[in-house]
Amino acid sequence: MNRWLIQQRAAFALALQRLTSTPVTSLLAALSIGVALSLPAAGQLLLASLQQLGQGSAATPQLSVFMALDADDKAGDKVAAQLKSHPGIAEVQFVSRTATQKRLREAGLAQVIDSLPKNPFPDTFIVNPRDTSPEALESLRSELAGLPRVEHVQLDSAWAKRLAVLLNLGRTLVWLLAALLAIGLVALIFNTIGLQVLTKREEIEVSRLLGATDTYIGRPFYYFGALQGFLGGLVACAIVYAGFALLQERVAELAELYRMGFSLRQMRAGEMLAVLGLASALGWLGAALSVRQHLRGH
Amino acid sequence: MIRFQNVYKRYPQGLEALADINFSIDQGSLTLLKGHSGAGKSTLLKLIAAVEKPTAGTVLVNGENVGALKRAAIPWLRRNIGLVFQDQKLLFDRNAFANVMLPLAIAGFPPAEADRRVHAALDKVGLLDKARVMPVALSGGEQQRLAIARAVVGRPSLLLADEPTAHLDEGNAREVARLFHEFQQVGVTVVIATHNEELYMPYATGRISLAHGRMEAGA
């Protein structure tokens, strides 16, 4: 084994020994780091779950053209002909008011529908436009709204767009939170290592006199910081896993009530590795900054 | 081996620790640094080990100007120098074996080779049976011998000792003096700062006498 590897191994063993020699302090530090990291990790995972909602909607925007309630079949045929011959429309699908009523009855709303004096649903055309740019969609919507006996035209992708914007906002907030907590983590490790350097002052002085380089002196502290970050990452993964496991069933029940295709998903192996890697790297960074700062005084 | 040319050392508070020091020490010699307390003996040793830098002049060790060394190069110089301090500077949180192991760990020796060397060094100073004993359980003389074992385990070409027998009884002091002589005999250059010139008289090949930071006699 070459000297570099021997020294890495020795430094790692020393860091591990220092970590286990103060189990309570190490555990409390890991808990603090873990709780801090679990917030952005859980936020990221929640956003990933919410994204399913948006993905469940139509990939291409559609327009729903609702006829007036009192529009007869002749008016419907006329609108259908106009839609089919329209150059900006790729496809048209007709959903009759009877079909809509039947679908909702099958969806468990039979009691409500039966209590109504007459069918409240209009005949509807689902239109797939050729050009899906916002300007073209808006122009087509206005044009179709002006057709005779058309009551209302709705752009079906609007809610998905709103969800996408909200998700983007959420993502930004999660990144902001993650950045703030990462700074907090680095500061925490910086402080811990600073105290360690002070308590090891004598050992550092003797090692220097015996020919130790700054890198040699700093190495066990770097490993200590990385190990503490890693343990914090493990705690964060455990918190998120347990929290999501507890919530999963309740959220599924709620989603079922609202007939939403939504469920909380657990962390994947790759995501756990990313949390552990990031936590270790932040621990290493905090230690490196601290050693650099505190060894200047020696 | 060691050469001082017009060396001065002034501390920031204005204290002149050394002034106009000129001497040279040959490879394989045993040189005594004599002088009263505050004469500048410890400062002179610190200049050789690059613990301090001269205010003026040149300190050459093996032809290298140690006063001009960059911070990153100093550890490599010190790995070739064995240092023995008056207060030993042992680490009391680890046993005798681990204390002697420290210079080899710093240099990155393979474990088997390091083990062999530590055993040999402890054997040389008569502490092999106390390898697993903590320093606090050793007598003053044993602690000093342990410090010597740590200083020589890396087989340095230069051994610097600052009042190594100051707190020892006569028997232990003679034993330590004999050890330094043994290292000198195998080619190690030994420089000892001491009040007790008599103790080393039979072994010394050179003397440097200091008074108030100035040389009284050349080596």
Coordinates of C-alpha atoms in Angstrom, one line a residue:
Chain A
M1 CA 0.0 0.0 0.0
N2 CA 1.4 3.4 -0.8
R3 CA 2.1 6.1 1.8
W4 CA -0.8 8.3 0.6
L5 CA -3.3 5.4 1.1
I6 CA -1.8 4.5 4.5
Q7 CA -2.2 8.1 5.7
Q8 CA -5.8 8.3 4.4
R9 CA -6.7 5.1 6.2
A10 CA -5.0 6.3 9.4
A11 CA -6.8 9.7 9.2
F12 CA -10.1 8.0 8.6
A13 CA -9.6 5.6 11.5
L14 CA -8.6 8.5 13.8
A15 CA -11.7 10.5 12.8
L16 CA -13.9 7.5 13.4
Q17 CA -12.3 7.1 16.8
R18 CA -12.9 10.7 17.7
L19 CA -16.5 10.5 16.6
T20 CA -17.3 7.4 18.6
S21 CA -15.4 8.6 21.7
T22 CA -18.1 11.2 22.2
P23 CA -21.3 9.3 21.2
V24 CA -23.8 11.6 22.7
T25 CA -22.3 14.8 21.2
S26 CA -21.9 13.0 17.9
L27 CA -25.5 11.8 18.0
L28 CA -26.9 15.2 18.8
A29 CA -24.9 16.8 16.0
A30 CA -26.1 14.2 13.6
L31 CA -29.7 14.9 14.7
S32 CA -29.3 18.6 14.3
I33 CA -27.9 18.1 10.8
G34 CA -30.5 15.5 9.9
V35 CA -33.5 17.6 11.0
A36 CA -32.1 20.6 9.0
L37 CA -31.5 18.4 5.9
S38 CA -34.8 16.6 6.1
L39 CA -36.8 19.8 5.4
P40 CA -35.5 20.5 1.8
A41 CA -35.3 16.7 1.1
A42 CA -39.0 16.3 2.0
G43 CA -39.9 19.4 0.1
Q44 CA -38.2 18.2 -3.0
L45 CA -39.9 14.8 -2.7
L46 CA -43.3 16.4 -2.2
L47 CA -42.8 18.5 -5.3
A48 CA -41.8 15.4 -7.3
S49 CA -45.0 13.8 -6.1
L50 CA -47.1 16.8 -7.0
Q51 CA -45.6 16.8 -10.5
Q52 CA -47.5 13.6 -11.2
L53 CA -50.7 15.7 -11.2
G54 CA -49.5 17.9 -14.0
Q55 CA -48.2 14.9 -15.9
G56 CA -51.6 13.2 -15.6
S57 CA -53.2 16.0 -17.6
A58 CA -53.3 16.3 -21.4
A59 CA -49.8 16.7 -22.7
T60 CA -51.1 19.0 -25.5
P61 CA -53.6 21.7 -24.7
Q62 CA -57.2 21.1 -25.7
L63 CA -60.2 23.4 -26.0
S64 CA -63.6 22.4 -24.8
V65 CA -66.4 24.0 -26.8
F66 CA -69.6 24.0 -24.8
M67 CA -72.9 24.5 -26.7
A68 CA -75.8 26.5 -25.2
L69 CA -78.1 24.2 -23.2
D70 CA -81.0 24.9 -25.5
A71 CA -79.0 24.4 -28.7
D72 CA -80.6 21.8 -31.0
D73 CA -78.9 19.0 -33.1
K74 CA -79.0 21.2 -36.2
A75 CA -77.0 23.9 -34.5
G76 CA -74.6 21.2 -33.2
D77 CA -74.1 19.8 -36.7
K78 CA -73.4 23.2 -38.1
V79 CA -70.7 23.9 -35.4
A80 CA -69.3 20.4 -36.0
A81 CA -68.9 21.1 -39.7
Q82 CA -67.2 24.4 -39.1
L83 CA -64.8 22.9 -36.6
K84 CA -63.9 20.0 -38.9
S85 CA -63.2 22.3 -41.8
H86 CA -61.2 24.8 -39.6
P87 CA -57.5 24.9 -40.8
G88 CA -56.2 25.5 -37.2
I89 CA -57.9 22.4 -35.8
A90 CA -56.3 18.9 -36.0
E91 CA -59.0 16.8 -34.4
V92 CA -62.5 17.2 -33.1
Q93 CA -64.3 14.8 -30.7
F94 CA -68.0 15.2 -29.9
V95 CA -69.3 14.4 -26.4
S96 CA -73.1 14.5 -26.2
R97 CA -74.9 15.9 -23.1
T98 CA -76.3 12.4 -22.6
A99 CA -72.9 10.8 -22.7
T100 CA -71.6 13.3 -20.1
Q101 CA -74.6 12.6 -17.8
K102 CA -74.0 8.9 -18.1
R103 CA -70.3 9.2 -17.4
L104 CA -70.9 11.2 -14.2
R105 CA -73.7 8.8 -13.1
E106 CA -71.1 5.9 -13.4
A107 CA -68.6 8.0 -11.5
G108 CA -70.9 7.8 -8.4
L109 CA -72.9 11.0 -8.8
A110 CA -76.1 9.2 -9.8
Q111 CA -78.0 10.4 -6.7
V112 CA -77.1 14.0 -7.4
I113 CA -78.0 13.8 -11.1
D114 CA -81.3 12.1 -10.5
S115 CA -82.3 14.8 -8.1
L116 CA -82.0 17.4 -10.8
P117 CA -85.1 18.3 -12.8
K118 CA -83.3 18.0 -16.2
N119 CA -79.9 17.2 -17.7
P120 CA -77.7 20.2 -16.8
F121 CA -74.8 19.3 -19.2
P122 CA -74.3 20.9 -22.6
D123 CA -73.2 19.1 -25.8
T124 CA -69.4 19.5 -26.0
F125 CA -66.7 19.4 -28.7
I126 CA -63.2 18.5 -27.6
V127 CA -60.8 20.3 -30.0
N128 CA -57.1 19.5 -30.5
P129 CA -55.5 22.6 -32.1
R130 CA -52.6 22.4 -34.5
D131 CA -50.7 25.4 -33.1
T132 CA -50.3 25.2 -29.3
S133 CA -48.6 28.5 -28.8
P134 CA -50.4 30.7 -26.1
E135 CA -51.2 33.4 -28.7
A136 CA -52.7 30.9 -31.2
L137 CA -54.7 29.1 -28.5
E138 CA -56.1 32.4 -27.3
S139 CA -57.0 33.5 -30.8
L140 CA -58.7 30.2 -31.6
R141 CA -60.5 30.3 -28.3
S142 CA -61.9 33.8 -29.1
E143 CA -62.9 32.7 -32.6
L144 CA -64.7 29.5 -31.5
A145 CA -66.5 31.5 -28.7
G146 CA -68.0 33.6 -31.5
L147 CA -69.6 30.6 -33.3
P148 CA -73.5 30.5 -33.2
R149 CA -75.0 28.8 -30.2
V150 CA -71.6 28.3 -28.5
E151 CA -71.9 29.3 -24.9
H152 CA -68.4 29.0 -23.6
V153 CA -64.9 27.8 -24.7
Q154 CA -62.4 26.6 -22.1
L155 CA -58.7 26.1 -22.5
D156 CA -58.2 22.7 -20.7
S157 CA -54.5 23.1 -20.0
A158 CA -54.8 26.2 -18.0
W159 CA -54.9 24.5 -14.6
A160 CA -51.9 22.4 -15.5
K161 CA -50.1 25.5 -16.4
R162 CA -51.0 27.1 -13.1
L163 CA -49.8 23.9 -11.3
A164 CA -46.5 24.0 -13.3
V165 CA -46.0 27.7 -12.2
L166 CA -46.7 26.8 -8.6
L167 CA -44.4 23.8 -8.8
N168 CA -41.6 26.1 -10.2
L169 CA -42.2 28.5 -7.3
G170 CA -42.1 25.6 -4.8
R171 CA -38.9 24.3 -6.4
T172 CA -37.3 27.7 -6.0
L173 CA -38.4 28.0 -2.4
V174 CA -37.0 24.5 -1.7
W175 CA -33.7 25.4 -3.2
L176 CA -33.6 28.6 -1.2
L177 CA -34.3 26.7 2.0
A178 CA -31.7 24.1 1.0
A179 CA -29.1 26.7 0.4
L180 CA -29.8 28.4 3.8
L181 CA -29.7 25.1 5.7
A182 CA -26.5 24.1 3.8
I183 CA -24.9 27.3 5.1
G184 CA -26.1 26.5 8.6
L185 CA -24.7 23.0 8.3
V186 CA -21.3 24.3 7.2
A187 CA -21.3 26.8 10.1
L188 CA -22.2 24.0 12.6
I189 CA -19.4 21.8 11.4
F190 CA -17.0 24.8 11.2
N191 CA -17.7 25.5 14.9
T192 CA -17.4 21.8 16.0
I193 CA -14.1 21.4 14.2
G194 CA -12.9 24.7 15.6
L195 CA -13.4 23.5 19.1
Q196 CA -11.7 20.2 18.3
V197 CA -8.6 22.1 16.9
L198 CA -8.4 24.0 20.2
T199 CA -8.6 20.8 22.3
K200 CA -6.0 19.1 20.1
R201 CA -3.7 22.2 20.2
E202 CA -0.9 20.3 22.0
E203 CA -1.0 17.4 19.6
I204 CA -0.9 19.7 16.6
E205 CA 2.1 21.6 18.0
V206 CA 4.0 18.3 18.6
S207 CA 3.1 16.9 15.2
R208 CA 4.3 20.1 13.6
L209 CA 7.7 19.8 15.3
L210 CA 7.9 16.2 14.2
G211 CA 7.4 17.1 10.5
A212 CA 3.6 17.0 10.0
T213 CA 2.3 19.1 7.1
D214 CA -0.9 21.2 7.3
T215 CA -2.6 18.6 5.1
Y216 CA -1.6 15.7 7.5
I217 CA -2.9 17.7 10.5
G218 CA -6.1 18.7 8.8
R219 CA -7.0 15.3 7.3
P220 CA -8.6 13.7 10.3
F221 CA -10.7 16.8 10.8
Y222 CA -11.8 16.7 7.2
Y223 CA -12.9 13.1 7.6
F224 CA -14.6 13.9 10.9
G225 CA -16.6 16.7 9.2
A226 CA -17.5 14.4 6.3
L227 CA -18.5 11.6 8.7
Q228 CA -20.7 13.9 10.7
G229 CA -22.3 15.2 7.6
F230 CA -22.9 11.6 6.4
L231 CA -24.5 10.6 9.7
G232 CA -26.7 13.8 9.5
G233 CA -27.6 12.7 5.9
L234 CA -28.6 9.2 7.2
V235 CA -30.8 10.8 9.9
A236 CA -32.4 13.1 7.2
C237 CA -33.2 10.1 5.0
A238 CA -34.6 8.2 7.9
I239 CA -36.8 11.2 8.9
V240 CA -38.1 11.7 5.4
Y241 CA -38.7 7.9 4.9
A242 CA -40.6 7.5 8.2
G243 CA -42.6 10.7 7.7
F244 CA -43.7 9.8 4.2
A245 CA -44.5 6.3 5.2
L246 CA -46.8 7.7 7.9
L247 CA -48.4 10.2 5.5
Q248 CA -48.7 8.0 2.5
E249 CA -51.9 6.2 3.5
R250 CA -53.7 9.3 4.7
V251 CA -52.8 11.2 1.5
A252 CA -54.0 8.3 -0.7
E253 CA -57.3 8.3 1.1
L254 CA -57.7 12.0 0.6
A255 CA -56.7 11.8 -3.1
E256 CA -59.2 9.0 -3.5
L257 CA -62.0 11.2 -2.1
Y258 CA -61.2 13.9 -4.7
R259 CA -60.6 11.3 -7.4
M260 CA -57.1 12.7 -8.0
G261 CA -54.3 10.6 -9.5
F262 CA -51.9 11.5 -6.7
S263 CA -49.8 9.6 -4.2
L264 CA -46.7 10.4 -2.1
R265 CA -43.7 8.5 -3.3
Q266 CA -40.8 7.4 -1.2
M267 CA -37.1 8.4 -1.7
R268 CA -35.4 6.4 -4.4
A269 CA -31.9 4.9 -3.9
G270 CA -30.3 7.6 -6.1
E271 CA -32.0 10.4 -4.2
M272 CA -30.8 8.9 -0.8
L273 CA -27.3 8.7 -2.2
A274 CA -27.5 12.3 -3.3
V275 CA -28.5 13.4 0.2
L276 CA -25.7 11.4 1.8
G277 CA -23.2 12.7 -0.7
L278 CA -24.2 16.3 -0.4
A279 CA -24.3 16.1 3.4
S280 CA -20.8 14.5 3.5
A281 CA -19.4 17.2 1.1
L282 CA -20.9 20.0 3.2
G283 CA -19.3 18.5 6.3
W284 CA -16.0 18.2 4.5
L285 CA -16.3 21.8 3.4
G286 CA -17.1 23.1 6.9
A287 CA -14.2 21.2 8.3
A288 CA -11.8 22.4 5.6
L289 CA -12.8 26.1 6.2
S290 CA -12.4 25.6 9.9
V291 CA -9.0 23.9 9.8
R292 CA -7.8 26.6 7.5
Q293 CA -9.0 29.3 9.8
H294 CA -7.9 27.8 13.0
L295 CA -4.5 26.4 11.9
R296 CA -3.5 30.0 10.9
G297 CA -3.1 30.7 14.6
H298 CA -0.6 27.9 15.1
Chain B
M1 CA 26.3 19.9 8.3
I2 CA 25.3 23.1 10.2
R3 CA 26.6 26.5 9.5
F4 CA 25.6 29.9 11.0
Q5 CA 26.8 33.0 9.2
N6 CA 26.3 36.4 10.9
V7 CA 23.0 35.3 12.4
Y8 CA 20.9 37.7 14.4
K9 CA 17.6 37.0 16.1
R10 CA 15.4 39.8 17.4
Y11 CA 11.9 39.3 18.8
P12 CA 9.2 41.7 18.0
Q13 CA 9.3 43.2 21.5
G14 CA 12.8 44.3 20.8
L15 CA 14.6 41.6 22.7
E16 CA 17.8 40.6 21.0
A17 CA 18.1 36.8 21.6
L18 CA 21.1 36.2 19.3
A19 CA 23.7 38.5 17.7
D20 CA 26.5 37.9 15.3
I21 CA 26.6 34.2 15.6
N22 CA 29.1 32.3 13.4
F23 CA 30.0 28.7 13.7
S24 CA 29.9 25.4 11.9
I25 CA 29.2 21.9 13.1
D26 CA 30.5 18.8 11.3
Q27 CA 28.5 15.7 10.4
G28 CA 28.7 13.0 13.1
S29 CA 29.9 15.3 15.9
L30 CA 28.5 15.8 19.4
T31 CA 28.4 19.5 20.1
L32 CA 27.5 21.1 23.5
L33 CA 25.7 24.5 23.6
K34 CA 26.6 26.1 26.9
G35 CA 25.3 29.2 28.6
H36 CA 23.2 30.6 31.4
S37 CA 19.4 30.7 31.3
G38 CA 18.4 33.2 28.6
A39 CA 21.8 33.1 26.8
G40 CA 20.0 32.1 23.6
K41 CA 20.6 28.3 23.5
S42 CA 17.0 27.4 22.9
T43 CA 16.6 30.1 20.2
L44 CA 19.7 28.7 18.4
L45 CA 18.2 25.2 18.3
K46 CA 14.9 26.7 17.1
L47 CA 16.7 28.4 14.3
I48 CA 18.2 25.1 13.2
A49 CA 14.8 23.3 13.2
A50 CA 13.2 26.3 11.5
V51 CA 10.8 26.8 14.4
E52 CA 12.1 30.4 14.3
K53 CA 13.5 32.4 11.4
P54 CA 16.7 34.5 11.8
T55 CA 16.2 38.3 11.7
A56 CA 19.5 38.5 9.7
G57 CA 22.2 36.1 8.5
T58 CA 22.1 32.6 7.1
V59 CA 21.5 29.3 8.8
L60 CA 22.5 26.4 6.6
V61 CA 21.6 22.8 7.4
N62 CA 23.0 20.2 5.0
G63 CA 23.6 23.1 2.6
E64 CA 20.1 24.4 2.7
N65 CA 19.2 27.9 3.9
V66 CA 16.5 27.0 6.4
G67 CA 15.7 30.6 7.2
A68 CA 14.6 31.1 3.6
L69 CA 12.5 27.9 3.5
K70 CA 8.8 28.2 2.5
R71 CA 6.2 27.1 5.1
A72 CA 5.4 24.1 3.0
A73 CA 9.0 22.9 2.9
I74 CA 9.6 23.1 6.6
P75 CA 8.0 19.7 7.5
W76 CA 10.3 17.9 5.2
L77 CA 13.3 19.4 6.9
R78 CA 12.0 18.5 10.3
R79 CA 11.5 14.8 9.3
N80 CA 15.3 14.6 9.1
I81 CA 15.8 16.2 12.5
G82 CA 15.2 14.5 15.9
L83 CA 14.0 16.9 18.5
V84 CA 14.3 16.3 22.3
F85 CA 12.8 18.9 24.6
Q86 CA 13.3 19.7 28.2
D87 CA 9.6 19.1 28.9
Q88 CA 9.6 16.1 26.5
K89 CA 6.3 17.2 24.8
L90 CA 4.9 13.7 25.0
L91 CA 1.2 13.1 24.3
F92 CA -0.4 11.9 27.4
D93 CA -3.6 10.5 25.8
R94 CA -1.7 7.6 24.1
N95 CA 0.8 5.0 25.3
A96 CA 4.5 4.9 24.9
F97 CA 4.3 2.8 21.7
A98 CA 1.9 5.3 20.1
N99 CA 4.1 8.3 21.1
V100 CA 7.1 6.8 19.4
M101 CA 5.0 5.8 16.4
L102 CA 3.9 9.4 15.7
P103 CA 6.9 10.5 13.5
L104 CA 6.5 7.4 11.4
A105 CA 2.8 7.8 11.0
I106 CA 3.4 11.4 9.9
A107 CA 6.0 10.2 7.4
G108 CA 3.5 7.5 6.2
F109 CA 5.6 4.4 6.9
P110 CA 4.0 1.1 6.1
P111 CA 2.6 -0.4 9.4
A112 CA 4.9 -3.5 9.5
E113 CA 8.0 -1.4 9.0
A114 CA 6.8 1.2 11.5
D115 CA 6.1 -1.5 14.1
R116 CA 9.6 -2.9 13.7
R117 CA 11.2 0.5 14.0
V118 CA 9.2 1.5 17.1
H119 CA 10.2 -1.8 18.8
A120 CA 13.8 -1.2 17.9
A121 CA 13.8 2.4 19.2
L122 CA 12.1 1.4 22.5
D123 CA 14.5 -1.4 22.9
K124 CA 17.4 1.0 22.3
V125 CA 16.3 3.2 25.2
G126 CA 15.4 0.3 27.4
L127 CA 11.6 0.8 27.4
L128 CA 10.4 -2.2 25.3
D129 CA 8.7 -3.7 28.3
K130 CA 6.8 -0.5 28.8
A131 CA 5.5 -0.1 25.3
R132 CA 1.8 -0.2 26.3
V133 CA 2.3 2.0 29.4
M134 CA 0.9 5.5 29.4
P135 CA 3.5 8.3 29.7
V136 CA 2.0 9.4 33.0
A137 CA 2.9 6.1 34.6
L138 CA 6.6 6.5 33.6
S139 CA 9.3 8.1 35.7
G140 CA 11.0 11.4 34.7
G141 CA 14.0 9.5 33.3
E142 CA 11.8 7.0 31.4
Q143 CA 9.8 9.9 29.9
Q144 CA 13.0 11.5 28.7
R145 CA 14.2 8.2 27.2
L146 CA 10.8 7.8 25.6
A147 CA 11.2 11.3 24.1
I148 CA 14.6 10.3 22.8
A149 CA 13.1 7.1 21.2
R150 CA 10.6 9.2 19.4
A151 CA 13.3 11.6 18.2
V152 CA 15.5 8.8 16.8
V153 CA 12.8 6.4 15.5
G154 CA 12.8 8.1 12.0
R155 CA 16.6 7.7 11.9
P156 CA 17.4 11.4 11.5
S157 CA 20.8 12.6 10.6
L158 CA 20.6 15.4 13.1
L159 CA 19.5 15.2 16.8
L160 CA 18.8 18.4 18.7
A161 CA 18.3 18.3 22.4
D162 CA 17.3 21.2 24.7
E163 CA 18.3 20.6 28.3
P164 CA 17.4 16.9 28.1
T165 CA 18.7 16.1 31.6
A166 CA 17.5 19.2 33.4
H167 CA 15.0 17.4 35.6
L168 CA 16.7 14.0 35.9
D169 CA 18.7 12.5 38.8
E170 CA 22.3 11.8 38.2
G171 CA 21.9 8.1 37.3
N172 CA 19.2 8.8 34.7
A173 CA 21.1 11.8 33.4
R174 CA 24.2 9.7 32.7
E175 CA 22.0 7.1 31.0
V176 CA 20.6 9.7 28.7
A177 CA 24.1 11.2 28.0
R178 CA 25.3 7.7 27.1
L179 CA 22.4 7.3 24.6
F180 CA 23.3 10.5 22.8
H181 CA 26.9 9.3 22.6
E182 CA 25.7 6.0 21.1
F183 CA 23.7 7.9 18.4
Q184 CA 26.7 10.1 17.6
Q185 CA 28.9 7.0 17.2
V186 CA 26.7 5.7 14.5
G187 CA 27.0 8.9 12.5
V188 CA 24.2 11.1 13.9
T189 CA 25.1 14.7 14.4
V190 CA 24.1 15.6 18.0
V191 CA 23.7 19.2 19.3
I192 CA 22.8 19.4 23.0
A193 CA 21.9 22.6 24.9
T194 CA 22.9 22.1 28.5
H195 CA 23.9 23.6 31.8
N196 CA 25.6 20.4 32.8
E197 CA 28.8 20.4 30.6
E198 CA 30.5 17.9 32.9
L199 CA 27.9 15.2 32.1
Y200 CA 28.8 15.2 28.4
M201 CA 32.5 16.0 28.8
P202 CA 33.7 12.5 27.9
Y203 CA 31.7 12.5 24.6
A204 CA 31.7 16.1 23.4
T205 CA 33.6 16.8 20.2
G206 CA 32.8 20.5 20.1
R207 CA 31.4 23.4 22.3
I208 CA 29.7 26.6 21.7
S209 CA 29.4 29.0 24.6
L210 CA 26.8 31.7 24.6
A211 CA 26.4 34.7 26.9
H212 CA 23.6 37.2 26.5
G213 CA 23.0 36.1 22.9
R214 CA 26.6 36.3 21.8
M215 CA 29.2 33.7 21.2
E216 CA 32.0 33.4 23.7
A217 CA 33.9 30.6 21.9
G218 CA 33.7 28.9 18.5
A219 CA 33.0 25.3 17.9

